[in-house]
Tab-separated table of C-alpha atoms and ligand atoms in Angstrom:
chain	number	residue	atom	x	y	z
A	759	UNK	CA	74.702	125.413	105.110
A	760	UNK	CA	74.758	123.588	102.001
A	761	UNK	CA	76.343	119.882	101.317
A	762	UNK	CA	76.709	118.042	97.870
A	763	UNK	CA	76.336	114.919	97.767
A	764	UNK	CA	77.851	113.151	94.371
A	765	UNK	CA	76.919	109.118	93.058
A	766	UNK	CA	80.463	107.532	91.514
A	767	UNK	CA	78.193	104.364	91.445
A	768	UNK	CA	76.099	103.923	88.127
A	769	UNK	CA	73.545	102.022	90.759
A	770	UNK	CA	71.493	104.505	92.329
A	771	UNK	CA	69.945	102.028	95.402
A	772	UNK	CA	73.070	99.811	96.098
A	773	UNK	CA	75.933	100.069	98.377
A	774	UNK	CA	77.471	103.543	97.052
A	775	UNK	CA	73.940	104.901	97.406
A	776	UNK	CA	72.765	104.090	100.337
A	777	UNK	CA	76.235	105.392	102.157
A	778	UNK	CA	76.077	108.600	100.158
A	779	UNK	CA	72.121	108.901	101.606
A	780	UNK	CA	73.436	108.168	105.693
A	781	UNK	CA	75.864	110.851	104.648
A	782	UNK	CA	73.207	113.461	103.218
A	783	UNK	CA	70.908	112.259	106.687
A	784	UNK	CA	73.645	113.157	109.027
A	785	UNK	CA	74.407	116.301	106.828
A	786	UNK	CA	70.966	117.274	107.154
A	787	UNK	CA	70.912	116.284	110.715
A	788	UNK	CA	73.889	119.161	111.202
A	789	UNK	CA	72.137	121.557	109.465
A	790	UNK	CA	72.488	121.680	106.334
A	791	UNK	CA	70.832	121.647	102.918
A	792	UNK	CA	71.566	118.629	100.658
A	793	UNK	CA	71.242	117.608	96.818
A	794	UNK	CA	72.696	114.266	95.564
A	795	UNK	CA	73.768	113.928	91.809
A	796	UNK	CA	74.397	110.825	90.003
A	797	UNK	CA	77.113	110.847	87.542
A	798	UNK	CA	75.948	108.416	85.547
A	799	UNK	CA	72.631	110.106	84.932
A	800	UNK	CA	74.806	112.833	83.341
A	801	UNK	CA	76.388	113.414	79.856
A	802	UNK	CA	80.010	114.829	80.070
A	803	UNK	CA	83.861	114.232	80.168
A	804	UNK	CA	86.773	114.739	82.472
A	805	UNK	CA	89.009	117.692	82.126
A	806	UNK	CA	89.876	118.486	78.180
A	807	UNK	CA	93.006	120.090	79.653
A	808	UNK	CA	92.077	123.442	77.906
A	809	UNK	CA	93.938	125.548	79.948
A	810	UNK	CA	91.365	128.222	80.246
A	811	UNK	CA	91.128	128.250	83.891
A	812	UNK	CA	94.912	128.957	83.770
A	813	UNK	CA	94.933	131.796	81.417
A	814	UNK	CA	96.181	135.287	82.472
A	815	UNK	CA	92.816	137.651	83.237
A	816	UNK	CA	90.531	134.828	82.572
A	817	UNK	CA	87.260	135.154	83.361
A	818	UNK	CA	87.078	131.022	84.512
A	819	UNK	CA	88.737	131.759	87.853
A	820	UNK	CA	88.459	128.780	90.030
A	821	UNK	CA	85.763	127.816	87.358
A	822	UNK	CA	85.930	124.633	84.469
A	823	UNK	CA	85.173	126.400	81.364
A	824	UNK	CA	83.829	122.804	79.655
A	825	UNK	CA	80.101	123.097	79.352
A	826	UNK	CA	78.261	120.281	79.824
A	827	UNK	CA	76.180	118.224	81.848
A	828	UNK	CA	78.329	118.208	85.090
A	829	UNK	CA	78.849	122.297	84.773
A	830	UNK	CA	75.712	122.734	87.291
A	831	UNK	CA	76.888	120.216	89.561
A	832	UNK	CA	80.216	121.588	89.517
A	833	UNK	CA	78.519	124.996	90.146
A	834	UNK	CA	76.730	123.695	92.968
A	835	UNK	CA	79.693	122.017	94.701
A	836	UNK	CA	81.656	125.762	94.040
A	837	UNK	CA	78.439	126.831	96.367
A	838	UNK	CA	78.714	124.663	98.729
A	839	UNK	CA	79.942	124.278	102.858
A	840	UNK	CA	80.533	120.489	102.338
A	841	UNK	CA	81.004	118.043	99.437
A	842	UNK	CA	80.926	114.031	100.120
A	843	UNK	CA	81.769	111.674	97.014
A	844	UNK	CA	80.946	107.931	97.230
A	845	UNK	CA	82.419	105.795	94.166
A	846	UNK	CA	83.042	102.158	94.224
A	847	UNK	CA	85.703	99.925	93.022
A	848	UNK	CA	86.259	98.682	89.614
A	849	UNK	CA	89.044	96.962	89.170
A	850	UNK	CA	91.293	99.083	91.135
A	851	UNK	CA	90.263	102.106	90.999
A	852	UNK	CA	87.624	104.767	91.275
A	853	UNK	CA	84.817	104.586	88.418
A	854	UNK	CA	85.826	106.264	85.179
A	855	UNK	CA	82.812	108.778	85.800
A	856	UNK	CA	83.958	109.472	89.174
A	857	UNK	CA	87.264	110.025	88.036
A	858	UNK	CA	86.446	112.938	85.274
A	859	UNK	CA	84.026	114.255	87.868
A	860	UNK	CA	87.448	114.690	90.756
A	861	UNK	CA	89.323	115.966	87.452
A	862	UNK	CA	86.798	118.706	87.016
A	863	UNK	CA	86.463	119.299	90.689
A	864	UNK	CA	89.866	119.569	91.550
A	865	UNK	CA	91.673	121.537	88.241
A	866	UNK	CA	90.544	124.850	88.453
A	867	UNK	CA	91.373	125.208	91.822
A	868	UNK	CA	94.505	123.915	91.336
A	869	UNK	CA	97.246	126.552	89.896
A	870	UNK	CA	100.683	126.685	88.443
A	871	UNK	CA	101.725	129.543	90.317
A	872	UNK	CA	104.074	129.391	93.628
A	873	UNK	CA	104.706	132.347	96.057
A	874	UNK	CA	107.702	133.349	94.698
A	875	UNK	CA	108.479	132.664	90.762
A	876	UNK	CA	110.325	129.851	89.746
A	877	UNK	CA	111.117	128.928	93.878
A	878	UNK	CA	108.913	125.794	94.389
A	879	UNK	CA	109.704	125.504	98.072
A	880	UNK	CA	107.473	129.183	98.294
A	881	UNK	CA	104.412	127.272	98.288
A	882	UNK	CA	101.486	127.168	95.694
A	883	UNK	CA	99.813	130.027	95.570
A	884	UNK	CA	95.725	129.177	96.547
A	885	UNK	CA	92.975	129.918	94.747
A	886	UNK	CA	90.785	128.706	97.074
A	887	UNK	CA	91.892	129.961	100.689
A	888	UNK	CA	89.072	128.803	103.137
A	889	UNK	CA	87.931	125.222	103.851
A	890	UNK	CA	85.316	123.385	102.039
A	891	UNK	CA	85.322	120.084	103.854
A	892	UNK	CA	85.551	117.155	101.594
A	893	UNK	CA	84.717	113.086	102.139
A	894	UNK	CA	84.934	109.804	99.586
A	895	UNK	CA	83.095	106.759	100.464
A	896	UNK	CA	84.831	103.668	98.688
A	897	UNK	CA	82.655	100.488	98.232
A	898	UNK	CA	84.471	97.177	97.195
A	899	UNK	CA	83.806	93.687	97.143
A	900	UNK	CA	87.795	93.188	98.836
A	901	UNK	CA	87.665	92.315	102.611
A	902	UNK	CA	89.276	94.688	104.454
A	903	UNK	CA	92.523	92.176	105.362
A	904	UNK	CA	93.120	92.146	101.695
A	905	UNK	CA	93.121	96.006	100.678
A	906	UNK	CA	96.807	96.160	101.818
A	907	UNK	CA	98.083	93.358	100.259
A	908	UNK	CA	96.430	94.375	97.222
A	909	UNK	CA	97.827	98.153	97.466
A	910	UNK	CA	94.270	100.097	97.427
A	911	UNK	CA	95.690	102.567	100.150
A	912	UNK	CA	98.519	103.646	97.828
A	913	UNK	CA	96.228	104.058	95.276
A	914	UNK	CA	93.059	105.746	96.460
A	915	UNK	CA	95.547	108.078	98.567
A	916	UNK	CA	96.061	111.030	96.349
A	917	UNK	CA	92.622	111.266	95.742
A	918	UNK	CA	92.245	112.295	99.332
A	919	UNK	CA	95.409	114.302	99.166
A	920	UNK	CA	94.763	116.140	95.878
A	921	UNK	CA	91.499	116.783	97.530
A	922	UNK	CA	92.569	118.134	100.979
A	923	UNK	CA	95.574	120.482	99.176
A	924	UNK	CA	92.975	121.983	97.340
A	925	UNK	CA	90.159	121.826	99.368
A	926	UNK	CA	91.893	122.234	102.956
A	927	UNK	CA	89.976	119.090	104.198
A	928	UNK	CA	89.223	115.575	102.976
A	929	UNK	CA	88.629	112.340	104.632
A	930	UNK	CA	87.790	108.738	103.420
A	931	UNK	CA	85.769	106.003	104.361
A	932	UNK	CA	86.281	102.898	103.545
A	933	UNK	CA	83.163	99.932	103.218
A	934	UNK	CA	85.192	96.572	102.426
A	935	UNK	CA	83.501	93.134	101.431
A	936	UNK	CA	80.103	94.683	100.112
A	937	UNK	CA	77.028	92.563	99.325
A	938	UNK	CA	77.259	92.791	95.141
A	939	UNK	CA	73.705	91.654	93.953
A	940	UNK	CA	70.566	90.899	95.821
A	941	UNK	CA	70.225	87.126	95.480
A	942	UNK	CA	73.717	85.439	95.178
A	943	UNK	CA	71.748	82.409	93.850
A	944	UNK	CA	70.751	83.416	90.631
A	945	UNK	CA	74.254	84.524	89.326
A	946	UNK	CA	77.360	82.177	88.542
A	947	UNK	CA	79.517	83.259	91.091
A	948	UNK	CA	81.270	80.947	93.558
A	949	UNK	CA	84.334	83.453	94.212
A	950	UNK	CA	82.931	84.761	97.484
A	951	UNK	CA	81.140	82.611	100.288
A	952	UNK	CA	77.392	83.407	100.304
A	953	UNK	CA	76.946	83.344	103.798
A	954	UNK	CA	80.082	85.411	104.923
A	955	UNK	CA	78.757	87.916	102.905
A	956	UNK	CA	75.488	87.991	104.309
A	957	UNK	CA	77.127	88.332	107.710
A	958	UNK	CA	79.056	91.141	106.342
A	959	UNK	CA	75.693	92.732	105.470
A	960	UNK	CA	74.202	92.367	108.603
A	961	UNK	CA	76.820	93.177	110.667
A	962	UNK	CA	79.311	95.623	109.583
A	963	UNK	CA	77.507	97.487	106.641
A	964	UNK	CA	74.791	99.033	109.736
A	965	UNK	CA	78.034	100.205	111.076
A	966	UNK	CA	79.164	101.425	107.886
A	967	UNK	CA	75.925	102.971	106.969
A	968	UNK	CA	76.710	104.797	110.570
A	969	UNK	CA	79.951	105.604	110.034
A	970	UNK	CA	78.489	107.528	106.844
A	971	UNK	CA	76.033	109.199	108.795
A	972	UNK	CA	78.676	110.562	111.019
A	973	UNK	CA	80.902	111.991	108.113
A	974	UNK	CA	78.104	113.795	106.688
A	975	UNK	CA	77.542	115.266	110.896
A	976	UNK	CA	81.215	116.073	110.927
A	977	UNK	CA	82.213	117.945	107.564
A	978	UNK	CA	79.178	119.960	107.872
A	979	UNK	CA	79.839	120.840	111.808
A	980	UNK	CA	83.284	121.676	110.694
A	981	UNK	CA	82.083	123.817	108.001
A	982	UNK	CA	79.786	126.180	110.167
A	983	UNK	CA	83.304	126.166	112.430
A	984	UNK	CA	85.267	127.311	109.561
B	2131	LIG	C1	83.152	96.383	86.574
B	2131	LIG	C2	83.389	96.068	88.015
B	2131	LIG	C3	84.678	95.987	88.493
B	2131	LIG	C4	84.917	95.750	89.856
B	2131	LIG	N1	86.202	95.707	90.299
B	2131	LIG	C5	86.457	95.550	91.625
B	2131	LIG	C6	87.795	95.562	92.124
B	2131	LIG	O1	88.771	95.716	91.392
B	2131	LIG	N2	87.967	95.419	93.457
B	2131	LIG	C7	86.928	95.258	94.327
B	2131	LIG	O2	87.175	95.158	95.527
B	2131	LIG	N3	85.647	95.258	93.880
B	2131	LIG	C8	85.385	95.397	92.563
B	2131	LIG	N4	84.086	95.419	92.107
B	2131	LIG	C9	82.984	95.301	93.082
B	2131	LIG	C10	82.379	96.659	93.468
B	2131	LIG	O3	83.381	97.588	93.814
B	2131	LIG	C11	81.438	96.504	94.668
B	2131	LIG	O4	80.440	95.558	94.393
B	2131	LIG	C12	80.815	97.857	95.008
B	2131	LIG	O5	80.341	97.861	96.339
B	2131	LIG	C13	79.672	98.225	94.078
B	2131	LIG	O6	79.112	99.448	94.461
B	2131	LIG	P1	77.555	99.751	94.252
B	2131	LIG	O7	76.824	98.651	94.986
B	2131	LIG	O8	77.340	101.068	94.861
B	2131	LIG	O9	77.320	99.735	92.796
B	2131	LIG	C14	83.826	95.594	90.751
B	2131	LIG	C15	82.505	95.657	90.235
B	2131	LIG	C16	82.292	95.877	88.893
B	2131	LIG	C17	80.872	95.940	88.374
């Protein structure tokens, strides 16, 4: 068994991180194999929109023909039982690297084919048939009463989706109200109450941190099952 682990965060020992690493623990823990990549260590783009994994008898089945930094990563996740994604939230959304990275991932699975030509209701036809289970860890300053209000479900949503459709399983996991820099005193910041957040930290990121651990337990036990 195999799992990829993959850094949205450009911090490589902050919140993202050390989810991502309970993840690859409890991954390990199942039985498999693990290798974390951070994005932002890496030189490359999101999907050009080429085509060439769409062309008739091409030889980029299932396969981004873009070379570039990400094209071993992207190799590794094709090779893997279990992939789990951690990116935080900037200003609404994923990170921009994250972003390219799930436009990579998911494209050259995806096809414009369906079962039966030009009858959308026979189903996309699947390059990938079997099921590579798939998680995101989110990390956000927002306090989980506000993510509603402010629409993050709606938003983040189809990156599960997209993921699941292609991938035949995908979960999220969501770590709300997250502890930003190490000593609140030293920056100008007066939006967030010091000590709430520090309560936060010591209360519900260990259970965070464990919820982690048991996603990375759970996709790879469902990947020996599948
Ligand atoms: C550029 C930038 C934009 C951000 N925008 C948001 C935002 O829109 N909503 C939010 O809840 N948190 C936002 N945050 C806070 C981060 O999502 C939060 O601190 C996250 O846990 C950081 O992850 P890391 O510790 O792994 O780097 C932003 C942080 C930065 C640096």
């Amino acid at each position: 068994m195999k799992a990829v682990l993959v850094n949205g965060s450009p911090r490589k020992n902050m919140n993202t991180a050390k989810l991502l690493a309970e993840a690859a623990r409890g991954a390990q823990d199942a039985g498999a194999d693990t290798e974390t990549f951070n994005l932002y260590d890496l030189s490359f783009t999101g999907c050009k929109g080429c085509m060439a994994c769409k062309m008739k008898d091409t030889r980029f089945v299932a396969r981004c023909a873009l070379k570039d930094d990400l094209t071993p990563v992207l190799e590794k996740c094709a090779e893997a039982d279990a992939v789990i994604m951690g990116t935080p939230i900037y200003f609404s959304y994923p990170t921009g690297e994250f972003r390219s990275f799930l436009e990579r991932f998911l494209f050259p699975v995806d096809t414009y084919l369906v079962k039966e030509a030009g009858n959308w209701e026979s189903g996309r036809v699947k390059l990938f048939e079997g099921v590579k289970p798939c998680g995101i860890i989110y990390t956000m300053n927002c306090p989980e009463f506000l993510a509603g209000e402010v629409g993050y479900p709606q938003l983040m949503e189809p990156n599960r989706a997209e993921t699941e459709r292609l991938y035949g399983h995908c979960e999220d996991l969501w770590c709300y109200d997250t502890y930003q820099v190490k000593d609140y005193s030293r920056y100008d910041i007066n939006m967030f109450d010091e000590a709430a957040k520090r309560k936060q930290l010591e209360e519900q990121f260990p259970k965070d941190l464990q919820a982690a651990y048991d996603m990375g337990r759970r996709l790879v036990a469902m990947a020996a099952e599948a």
